[in-house]
CSV table of C-alpha atoms in Angstrom, one decimal:
chain,number,residue,atom,x,y,z
A,1494,MET,CA,124.2,123.9,107.5
A,1495,THR,CA,121.1,123.0,109.5
A,1496,SER,CA,118.6,120.3,108.4
A,1497,SER,CA,116.1,123.0,107.5
A,1498,THR,CA,118.4,124.6,105.0
A,1499,SER,CA,120.1,121.5,103.6
A,1500,PRO,CA,119.0,120.7,100.0
A,1501,LEU,CA,118.4,117.1,101.0
A,1502,ALA,CA,116.3,118.0,104.1
A,1503,PRO,CA,112.6,117.2,104.1
A,1504,HIS,CA,110.8,119.7,102.0
A,1505,ARG,CA,108.4,122.0,103.7
A,1506,GLU,CA,105.5,122.6,101.3
A,1507,ARG,CA,104.9,126.3,100.8
A,1508,PRO,CA,101.4,127.6,101.2
A,1509,ALA,CA,99.8,127.7,97.8
A,1510,ARG,CA,96.6,127.2,95.9
A,1511,LEU,CA,95.4,123.6,95.6
A,1512,LEU,CA,96.6,121.8,92.5
A,1513,PRO,CA,94.3,119.6,90.4
A,1514,ALA,CA,95.2,115.9,90.5
A,1515,THR,CA,95.7,115.7,86.7
A,1516,GLY,CA,98.2,118.6,86.7
A,1517,THR,CA,100.1,117.1,89.6
A,1518,ALA,CA,100.3,113.7,87.9
A,1519,VAL,CA,101.7,115.2,84.7
A,1520,SER,CA,104.2,117.3,86.6
A,1521,VAL,CA,105.4,114.4,88.8
A,1522,LEU,CA,105.6,112.1,85.7
A,1523,ALA,CA,107.6,114.7,83.8
A,1524,LEU,CA,110.1,115.2,86.7
A,1525,CYS,CA,110.5,111.5,87.3
A,1526,TRP,CA,110.8,110.8,83.5
A,1527,THR,CA,113.7,113.3,83.4
A,1528,ALA,CA,115.4,111.4,86.3
A,1529,VAL,CA,114.9,108.0,84.6
A,1530,PHE,CA,116.2,109.5,81.3
A,1531,PHE,CA,119.5,110.2,83.0
A,1532,ASP,CA,119.4,106.8,84.7
A,1533,GLY,CA,119.2,105.1,81.2
A,1534,PHE,CA,121.9,107.4,79.9
A,1535,ASP,CA,124.3,106.5,82.7
A,1536,VAL,CA,123.6,102.7,82.3
A,1537,MET,CA,124.0,102.6,78.6
A,1538,VAL,CA,127.0,105.0,78.2
A,1539,TYR,CA,129.3,102.1,79.3
A,1540,GLY,CA,128.1,99.8,76.5
A,1541,ALA,CA,128.3,102.7,74.0
A,1542,ALA,CA,131.8,103.7,75.0
A,1543,LEU,CA,133.1,100.2,75.6
A,1544,PRO,CA,134.6,99.6,72.1
A,1545,TYR,CA,136.6,102.8,72.4
A,1546,LEU,CA,137.7,101.9,76.0
A,1547,LEU,CA,139.0,98.5,74.7
A,1548,ASP,CA,140.8,100.2,71.9
A,1549,ASP,CA,142.6,102.6,74.3
A,1550,PRO,CA,146.1,101.0,74.8
A,1551,GLU,CA,147.1,103.4,77.6
A,1552,PHE,CA,144.1,102.7,79.8
A,1553,GLY,CA,144.7,98.9,79.9
A,1554,LEU,CA,141.2,97.5,80.0
A,1555,ASP,CA,140.7,94.1,78.3
A,1556,ALA,CA,137.5,92.2,77.6
A,1557,SER,CA,137.6,90.2,80.8
A,1558,GLY,CA,138.2,93.3,82.9
A,1559,ALA,CA,135.4,95.1,81.1
A,1560,GLY,CA,133.0,92.3,82.1
A,1561,THR,CA,134.1,92.6,85.7
A,1562,VAL,CA,133.6,96.3,85.7
A,1563,GLY,CA,130.1,95.8,84.2
A,1564,SER,CA,129.3,93.4,87.0
A,1565,TRP,CA,130.5,95.9,89.6
A,1566,THR,CA,128.0,98.4,88.1
A,1567,THR,CA,125.1,96.0,88.4
A,1568,PHE,CA,126.2,94.8,91.8
A,1569,GLY,CA,126.0,98.4,92.9
A,1570,MET,CA,122.5,98.5,91.4
A,1571,LEU,CA,121.6,95.5,93.5
A,1572,LEU,CA,122.8,97.2,96.7
A,1573,GLY,CA,121.0,100.4,95.8
A,1574,ALA,CA,117.7,98.6,95.0
A,1575,LEU,CA,117.8,96.7,98.3
A,1576,GLY,CA,118.9,99.7,100.4
A,1577,CYS,CA,116.5,102.3,99.1
A,1578,GLY,CA,113.6,100.9,101.3
A,1579,SER,CA,115.5,101.7,104.5
A,1580,LEU,CA,116.5,105.2,103.3
A,1581,THR,CA,113.1,106.2,102.1
A,1582,ASP,CA,111.6,105.2,105.5
A,1583,ARG,CA,114.1,107.5,107.2
A,1584,LEU,CA,114.5,110.4,104.8
A,1585,GLY,CA,111.5,110.3,102.5
A,1586,ARG,CA,111.3,109.6,98.7
A,1587,ARG,CA,112.3,113.0,97.4
A,1588,PRO,CA,115.6,113.3,99.3
A,1589,VAL,CA,116.5,109.7,98.3
A,1590,LEU,CA,115.7,110.4,94.7
A,1591,VAL,CA,117.9,113.5,94.7
A,1592,GLY,CA,120.6,111.5,96.4
A,1593,CYS,CA,120.5,108.8,93.7
A,1594,VAL,CA,120.9,111.3,91.0
A,1595,LEU,CA,123.9,112.9,92.8
A,1596,ALA,CA,125.4,109.5,93.3
A,1597,PHE,CA,125.4,108.3,89.7
A,1598,SER,CA,126.4,111.8,88.5
A,1599,LEU,CA,129.4,111.7,90.8
A,1600,GLY,CA,130.2,108.2,89.7
A,1601,SER,CA,130.2,109.2,86.1
A,1602,GLY,CA,132.6,112.1,86.9
A,1603,VAL,CA,135.0,109.7,88.6
A,1604,CYS,CA,135.0,107.5,85.5
A,1605,ALA,CA,135.7,110.4,83.2
A,1606,LEU,CA,138.8,111.4,85.3
A,1607,ALA,CA,139.9,107.8,86.3
A,1608,PRO,CA,143.7,107.3,85.9
A,1609,GLY,CA,143.3,103.6,85.6
A,1610,VAL,CA,140.9,100.6,85.8
A,1611,PRO,CA,140.5,100.3,89.6
A,1612,VAL,CA,139.4,103.9,90.0
A,1613,PHE,CA,137.1,103.5,86.9
A,1614,ALA,CA,135.6,100.4,88.5
A,1615,ALA,CA,135.0,102.3,91.8
A,1616,GLY,CA,133.2,105.0,89.8
A,1617,ARG,CA,131.0,102.5,88.1
A,1618,LEU,CA,130.1,100.9,91.5
A,1619,LEU,CA,129.1,104.3,92.8
A,1620,THR,CA,127.1,104.9,89.6
A,1621,GLY,CA,125.3,101.6,90.2
A,1622,LEU,CA,124.4,102.5,93.7
A,1623,GLY,CA,122.5,105.6,92.5
A,1624,LEU,CA,121.0,103.8,89.5
A,1625,GLY,CA,119.7,100.9,91.5
A,1626,GLY,CA,117.8,103.0,93.9
A,1627,LEU,CA,116.3,105.5,91.5
A,1628,ILE,CA,113.8,103.6,89.4
A,1629,PRO,CA,112.0,101.9,92.4
A,1630,VAL,CA,111.6,105.3,94.0
A,1631,CYS,CA,110.3,106.9,90.8
A,1632,LEU,CA,107.8,104.1,90.2
A,1633,ALA,CA,106.5,104.5,93.7
A,1634,VAL,CA,106.2,108.3,93.4
A,1635,VAL,CA,104.5,108.2,90.0
A,1636,ALA,CA,102.0,105.5,91.2
A,1637,GLU,CA,101.1,107.6,94.2
A,1638,PHE,CA,100.4,110.9,92.4
A,1639,THR,CA,98.7,109.3,89.3
A,1640,PRO,CA,95.0,108.4,89.3
A,1641,ALA,CA,94.6,104.6,89.6
A,1642,ARG,CA,93.1,104.1,86.1
A,1643,ARG,CA,96.2,105.8,84.6
A,1644,VAL,CA,99.0,104.0,86.6
A,1645,ALA,CA,99.8,101.4,83.9
A,1646,LEU,CA,100.0,104.1,81.2
A,1647,ALA,CA,102.1,106.3,83.4
A,1648,THR,CA,104.5,103.5,84.2
A,1649,GLY,CA,105.0,102.7,80.5
A,1650,ILE,CA,105.7,106.4,79.8
A,1651,LEU,CA,108.1,106.6,82.7
A,1652,MET,CA,110.1,103.6,81.6
A,1653,SER,CA,110.3,104.9,78.1
A,1654,GLY,CA,112.6,107.6,79.5
A,1655,TYR,CA,115.1,104.9,80.3
A,1656,HIS,CA,115.4,103.9,76.7
A,1657,ALA,CA,115.4,107.5,75.5
A,1658,GLY,CA,118.4,108.0,77.8
A,1659,GLY,CA,120.0,105.0,76.3
A,1660,MET,CA,119.6,106.3,72.8
A,1661,ALA,CA,121.1,109.7,73.9
A,1662,ALA,CA,124.1,107.9,75.4
A,1663,THR,CA,124.6,105.9,72.2
A,1664,GLY,CA,124.3,109.0,70.0
A,1665,LEU,CA,126.8,110.9,72.2
A,1666,GLY,CA,129.2,107.9,72.1
A,1667,LEU,CA,129.0,107.9,68.3
A,1668,ALA,CA,129.4,111.7,68.1
A,1669,VAL,CA,132.1,112.3,70.7
A,1670,ALA,CA,134.2,109.2,71.5
A,1671,PRO,CA,135.7,108.6,68.0
A,1672,GLU,CA,137.2,112.1,67.8
A,1673,TYR,CA,137.5,113.3,71.4
A,1674,GLY,CA,137.9,110.1,73.3
A,1675,TRP,CA,135.7,108.0,75.6
A,1676,ARG,CA,136.2,110.2,78.7
A,1677,TRP,CA,133.9,112.9,77.3
A,1678,ALA,CA,131.0,110.5,77.0
A,1679,PHE,CA,131.3,109.8,80.8
A,1680,ALA,CA,131.8,113.5,81.5
A,1681,ALA,CA,128.4,114.1,80.1
A,1682,GLY,CA,127.0,111.8,82.8
A,1683,VAL,CA,127.6,114.6,85.3
A,1684,LEU,CA,124.8,116.7,83.7
A,1685,PRO,CA,122.0,115.1,85.8
A,1686,ALA,CA,123.4,116.8,88.9
A,1687,VAL,CA,123.2,120.2,87.1
A,1688,VAL,CA,119.9,119.7,85.3
A,1689,ALA,CA,117.7,117.2,87.2
A,1690,VAL,CA,118.6,117.9,90.8
A,1691,PRO,CA,117.5,121.6,90.8
A,1692,LEU,CA,114.2,120.6,89.1
A,1693,LEU,CA,113.5,117.9,91.7
A,1694,LEU,CA,114.4,120.0,94.7
A,1695,ARG,CA,112.2,122.9,93.4
A,1696,HIS,CA,109.2,121.1,92.0
A,1697,LEU,CA,108.8,117.5,93.2
A,1698,PRO,CA,106.5,117.1,96.2
A,1699,GLU,CA,107.2,114.7,99.0
A,1700,SER,CA,105.2,111.5,99.2
A,1701,PRO,CA,102.2,111.7,101.6
A,1702,THR,CA,102.7,107.9,102.2
A,1703,ALA,CA,106.4,108.4,103.1
A,1704,LEU,CA,105.5,111.3,105.4
A,1705,ARG,CA,103.0,109.1,107.2
A,1706,VAL,CA,105.6,106.3,107.6
A,1707,ARG,CA,107.8,108.8,109.4
A,1708,GLY,CA,104.9,109.8,111.7
A,1709,GLU,CA,104.2,113.2,110.1
A,1710,HIS,CA,100.5,112.6,109.8
A,1711,ALA,CA,99.3,116.2,109.7
A,1712,ARG,CA,101.9,117.1,107.0
A,1713,ALA,CA,101.0,114.0,105.0
A,1714,ALA,CA,97.3,115.0,105.0
A,1715,ALA,CA,98.2,118.6,104.1
A,1716,THR,CA,100.4,117.5,101.2
A,1717,ALA,CA,97.8,115.2,99.9
A,1718,ARG,CA,95.2,118.0,100.0
A,1719,ARG,CA,97.4,120.4,98.2
A,1720,TYR,CA,98.3,118.1,95.4
A,1721,GLY,CA,94.8,116.6,95.0
A,1722,VAL,CA,95.7,113.0,95.8
A,1723,PRO,CA,94.0,110.7,98.4
A,1724,ALA,CA,95.5,111.0,101.8
A,1725,PRO,CA,96.9,107.8,103.4
A,1726,THR,CA,94.5,106.7,106.1
A,1727,GLU,CA,96.7,103.9,107.6
A,1728,THR,CA,100.4,104.0,108.5
A,1729,PRO,CA,102.2,101.6,106.0
A,1730,ALA,CA,104.8,99.2,107.3
A,1731,ARG,CA,108.4,100.4,107.3
A,1732,THR,CA,109.4,98.4,104.2
A,1733,GLY,CA,113.1,98.7,104.8
A,1734,ALA,CA,113.2,97.4,108.4
A,1735,PRO,CA,115.3,94.3,108.8
A,1736,ALA,CA,112.6,92.5,110.8
A,1737,GLY,CA,110.0,93.3,108.1
A,1738,ARG,CA,112.3,92.0,105.4
A,1739,ALA,CA,113.0,88.7,107.2
A,1740,ALA,CA,109.3,88.1,107.9
A,1741,ALA,CA,108.5,88.7,104.2
A,1742,VAL,CA,111.1,86.3,103.0
A,1743,ARG,CA,109.9,83.6,105.4
A,1744,ARG,CA,106.4,83.9,104.0
A,1745,LEU,CA,107.5,84.0,100.4
A,1746,VAL,CA,109.6,80.8,100.7
A,1747,GLY,CA,107.2,79.1,103.1
A,1748,PRO,CA,104.8,76.3,102.3
A,1749,GLY,CA,102.6,76.9,99.3
A,1750,TRP,CA,104.6,79.9,98.0
A,1751,ARG,CA,108.1,78.5,97.7
A,1752,TRP,CA,108.0,77.1,94.2
A,1753,PRO,CA,106.1,80.0,92.6
A,1754,THR,CA,108.4,82.5,94.2
A,1755,VAL,CA,111.6,80.7,93.2
A,1756,LEU,CA,110.4,80.3,89.6
A,1757,LEU,CA,109.5,84.1,89.4
A,1758,TRP,CA,112.9,84.9,90.9
A,1759,THR,CA,114.5,82.8,88.1
A,1760,ALA,CA,112.4,84.5,85.4
A,1761,SER,CA,113.3,87.9,86.7
A,1762,ALA,CA,117.0,87.0,86.8
A,1763,CYS,CA,116.8,85.8,83.2
A,1764,GLY,CA,115.1,89.0,82.1
A,1765,LEU,CA,117.7,91.2,83.7
A,1766,MET,CA,120.5,89.0,82.4
A,1767,LEU,CA,119.2,89.7,78.9
A,1768,VAL,CA,118.7,93.5,79.5
A,1769,TYR,CA,122.2,94.1,81.0
A,1770,GLY,CA,124.0,91.6,78.9
A,1771,VAL,CA,122.7,93.2,75.7
A,1772,SER,CA,123.2,96.7,77.0
A,1773,THR,CA,126.8,96.0,77.9
A,1774,TRP,CA,128.0,93.7,75.2
A,1775,LEU,CA,125.8,94.3,72.1
A,1776,PRO,CA,128.3,96.7,70.3
A,1777,GLN,CA,131.3,94.5,71.0
A,1778,LEU,CA,129.5,91.3,70.1
A,1779,MET,CA,128.4,92.9,66.8
A,1780,ARG,CA,131.9,94.1,66.2
A,1781,THR,CA,133.4,90.7,66.6
A,1782,SER,CA,130.8,89.4,64.2
A,1783,GLY,CA,132.3,91.6,61.5
A,1784,TYR,CA,130.4,94.9,61.8
A,1785,GLY,CA,132.2,98.2,61.9
A,1786,VAL,CA,132.5,100.0,65.2
A,1787,GLY,CA,130.2,102.8,64.2
A,1788,SER,CA,127.5,100.3,63.1
A,1789,SER,CA,128.0,98.2,66.2
A,1790,VAL,CA,127.4,101.2,68.5
A,1791,GLY,CA,124.5,102.4,66.4
A,1792,LEU,CA,122.8,99.1,66.9
A,1793,LEU,CA,122.6,99.9,70.6
A,1794,MET,CA,120.6,102.9,69.7
A,1795,ALA,CA,118.3,100.8,67.6
A,1796,VAL,CA,117.6,98.3,70.4
A,1797,ASN,CA,116.7,101.2,72.7
A,1798,ALA,CA,114.3,102.6,70.1
A,1799,GLY,CA,112.6,99.3,70.0
A,1800,GLY,CA,112.5,99.3,73.8
A,1801,ILE,CA,110.5,102.6,73.8
A,1802,VAL,CA,107.9,101.1,71.5
A,1803,GLY,CA,107.8,97.9,73.5
A,1804,MET,CA,107.2,99.7,76.8
A,1805,LEU,CA,104.3,101.6,75.3
A,1806,ILE,CA,102.5,98.6,73.7
A,1807,ALA,CA,103.3,95.7,76.1
A,1808,GLY,CA,100.7,96.8,78.7
A,1809,THR,CA,98.0,97.2,76.1
A,1810,VAL,CA,98.7,93.7,74.7
A,1811,ALA,CA,98.8,92.2,78.3
A,1812,VAL,CA,95.3,93.6,79.0
A,1813,ARG,CA,93.9,91.3,76.3
A,1814,PHE,CA,96.1,88.3,76.6
A,1815,GLY,CA,97.4,88.5,80.2
A,1816,PRO,CA,101.0,89.2,81.4
A,1817,VAL,CA,102.0,85.6,81.6
A,1818,ALA,CA,101.3,84.9,77.9
A,1819,VAL,CA,102.9,88.2,76.9
A,1820,SER,CA,106.0,87.7,79.0
A,1821,GLY,CA,106.5,84.1,77.9
A,1822,THR,CA,106.0,84.9,74.2
A,1823,TRP,CA,108.2,87.9,74.4
A,1824,PHE,CA,111.0,85.9,76.0
A,1825,LEU,CA,110.8,83.3,73.2
A,1826,LEU,CA,110.8,85.9,70.5
A,1827,THR,CA,113.8,87.6,72.1
A,1828,ALA,CA,115.7,84.2,72.1
A,1829,ALA,CA,114.9,83.6,68.4
A,1830,ALA,CA,116.0,87.1,67.4
A,1831,LEU,CA,119.3,86.7,69.4
A,1832,LEU,CA,120.0,83.4,67.6
A,1833,LEU,CA,119.5,85.1,64.2
A,1834,LEU,CA,121.9,87.9,65.3
A,1835,ALA,CA,124.6,85.2,65.6
A,1836,VAL,CA,124.4,85.0,61.7
A,1837,ARG,CA,126.1,87.7,59.6
A,1838,LEU,CA,123.3,89.6,57.9
A,1839,PRO,CA,123.2,92.7,55.7
A,1840,VAL,CA,123.4,95.8,57.9
A,1841,PRO,CA,119.8,97.1,57.0
A,1842,VAL,CA,118.3,93.8,58.0
A,1843,THR,CA,120.3,93.7,61.2
A,1844,TYR,CA,119.0,97.1,62.2
A,1845,VAL,CA,115.4,96.0,61.7
A,1846,LEU,CA,116.0,92.8,63.6
A,1847,ILE,CA,117.8,94.6,66.5
A,1848,THR,CA,114.9,97.2,66.7
A,1849,VAL,CA,112.2,94.5,67.0
A,1850,THR,CA,114.4,92.6,69.5
A,1851,GLY,CA,114.3,95.7,71.7
A,1852,VAL,CA,110.5,95.7,71.5
A,1853,TRP,CA,110.4,92.2,73.0
A,1854,LEU,CA,113.6,92.1,75.2
A,1855,TYR,CA,112.9,94.9,77.6
A,1856,SER,CA,109.1,94.3,77.9
A,1857,ALA,CA,109.6,90.6,78.7
A,1858,SER,CA,111.5,91.6,81.8
A,1859,THR,CA,109.0,94.3,82.8
A,1860,MET,CA,106.0,91.8,82.3
A,1861,VAL,CA,107.6,89.5,85.0
A,1862,TYR,CA,106.7,92.3,87.5
A,1863,ALA,CA,103.2,92.5,86.1
A,1864,VAL,CA,102.9,88.7,86.6
A,1865,ALA,CA,104.1,89.0,90.2
A,1866,GLY,CA,101.7,91.8,90.9
A,1867,ARG,CA,98.7,89.9,89.5
A,1868,LEU,CA,99.5,86.5,91.0
A,1869,TYR,CA,100.6,87.3,94.6
A,1870,PRO,CA,97.7,87.9,97.0
A,1871,GLU,CA,97.4,91.4,98.4
A,1872,THR,CA,99.2,90.5,101.7
A,1873,LEU,CA,102.3,89.3,99.8
A,1874,ARG,CA,102.2,91.6,96.8
A,1875,ALA,CA,104.6,94.4,98.0
A,1876,PRO,CA,107.3,92.0,99.4
A,1877,GLY,CA,106.8,89.7,96.5
A,1878,LEU,CA,107.5,92.4,94.0
A,1879,GLY,CA,110.4,93.8,96.0
A,1880,TRP,CA,112.1,90.4,96.1
A,1881,VAL,CA,111.4,89.5,92.5
A,1882,SER,CA,113.1,92.8,91.5
A,1883,GLY,CA,116.0,92.4,94.0
A,1884,VAL,CA,116.9,88.8,93.4
A,1885,GLY,CA,116.5,89.4,89.6
A,1886,ARG,CA,119.4,91.8,89.9
A,1887,LEU,CA,121.7,88.7,90.3
A,1888,GLY,CA,121.1,88.1,86.6
A,1889,ALA,CA,122.2,91.7,85.9
A,1890,VAL,CA,125.4,91.1,87.9
A,1891,PHE,CA,126.2,87.8,86.1
A,1892,SER,CA,125.6,88.7,82.5
A,1893,PRO,CA,128.3,91.4,82.0
A,1894,TRP,CA,130.9,89.1,83.6
A,1895,LEU,CA,129.7,86.2,81.3
A,1896,GLY,CA,130.1,88.3,78.2
A,1897,GLY,CA,133.6,89.4,79.2
A,1898,VAL,CA,134.7,85.8,79.9
A,1899,LEU,CA,133.4,84.6,76.5
A,1900,ILE,CA,135.1,87.4,74.5
A,1901,ALA,CA,138.3,87.2,76.5
A,1902,SER,CA,138.5,83.4,75.9
A,1903,GLY,CA,137.9,83.8,72.1
A,1904,ARG,CA,134.4,82.2,72.3
A,1905,GLU,CA,132.4,85.3,71.4
A,1906,GLU,CA,130.3,83.3,69.0
A,1907,TRP,CA,128.7,81.8,72.1
A,1908,GLY,CA,127.5,85.2,73.3
A,1909,PHE,CA,124.2,85.4,71.5
A,1910,PRO,CA,123.3,81.7,72.0
A,1911,ALA,CA,124.1,82.1,75.8
A,1912,PHE,CA,121.7,85.1,76.1
A,1913,ALA,CA,119.1,83.2,73.9
A,1914,LEU,CA,119.2,80.4,76.4
A,1915,ALA,CA,118.4,82.9,79.2
A,1916,GLY,CA,115.3,83.9,77.1
A,1917,VAL,CA,114.1,80.3,76.7
A,1918,THR,CA,114.6,79.8,80.5
A,1919,GLY,CA,112.7,82.9,81.3
A,1920,ALA,CA,109.8,81.8,79.1
A,1921,VAL,CA,109.6,78.4,80.8
A,1922,THR,CA,109.9,79.6,84.3
A,1923,VAL,CA,107.3,82.4,84.0
A,1924,VAL,CA,104.8,79.9,82.6
A,1925,LEU,CA,105.6,77.3,85.3
A,1926,ALA,CA,105.4,80.0,88.0
A,1927,ALA,CA,101.8,80.9,86.9
A,1928,ALA,CA,100.9,77.2,87.0
A,1929,ALA,CA,102.4,76.8,90.5
A,1930,PHE,CA,100.4,79.9,91.7
A,1931,ARG,CA,97.2,78.4,90.4
A,1932,ARG,CA,97.9,75.1,92.3
A,1933,THR,CA,98.6,77.1,95.5
A,1934,ALA,CA,95.4,79.1,95.1
A,1935,ALA,CA,93.3,75.9,94.4
A,1936,ARG,CA,94.6,74.4,97.7
A,1937,ALA,CA,93.9,77.5,99.7
């Protein structure tokens, strides 16, 4: 198959009437929302199916192994997030986005058919590679095709798809796993390859910026004209090039920026430790606290419902009070709620508490990126955001392992306090980072 006929080859825009910018923005947002929906589904399906996996005596997965498998998933996400820059420079954003969807769909299929834990872990690693690369690419595509005044709103709507996918995974786990087994929940993770990939290949335009990076200046200008977006007038840096990455790190950890950067990296790691720790272990932690397996998995749906609400309101609140205040406060509220969850409460009260925890938990992590975007100067903003996101993934790798160790050692009562400590640390470091940025700016 030649490159011109390959489904992952650069898309040649067909001659057509010019499309209005608003219509383009809505279409691109809808397509990327669909991809992010399936991203959230494939992330959350592991936590939703985990109680049933642990109850399967033939499969042989224990709590410690489950934590290790969860960490392999998030390690794959770390590699995917760091590697997508190089791939988009070479291939463009649309092919990379399609490749990410295919990767996590294939990984979910491997999990569904896995004869044992090692193959299952390999499937989750492959899933993580696709999941880690998808959201950064979607965020970049949506930002490019959305009018500047609507980017914050579009970003909130886009990320709501992640939590909608998580709710769908939880609902499927409750509906399918008890009667038909956990394998069918992972088999459903193959659907993105069938549903999303054809839509993306058919309707998603290539990024004019990505085209210009690859030297296709005329095509970049023509694509921008057709879809009603501003044409890039300068050739952006190749963000994935090793030399560019090394130079960016030297500046970020150099004099003046070292402490603000390290503090933001710590805050981001704490945020993602909370996100992936809760996503992986919430049902099992609630189960060990005395809740039934159905209620425990249902609580994962409740926390994602809160996440949708939180994504839609956090930006509005931050406009008035600033992202530093919102992120710090949200971290502390999350910590307080997690400590309350360590106490056995009536089921209706627990559902309410879990839902409002979701409002704070996911938005606290997202607001760290808003803090970085506001505080870094323009020359450091892109690499600063990239490394805040990339280093923060270490928290996502650590938290599933930590939960598994605590449960396997019979110390599951420390699970919620441990994650609450991450919330307090996130609040302190994001406030200290803002103060360090102000001192650096004052000396400049």
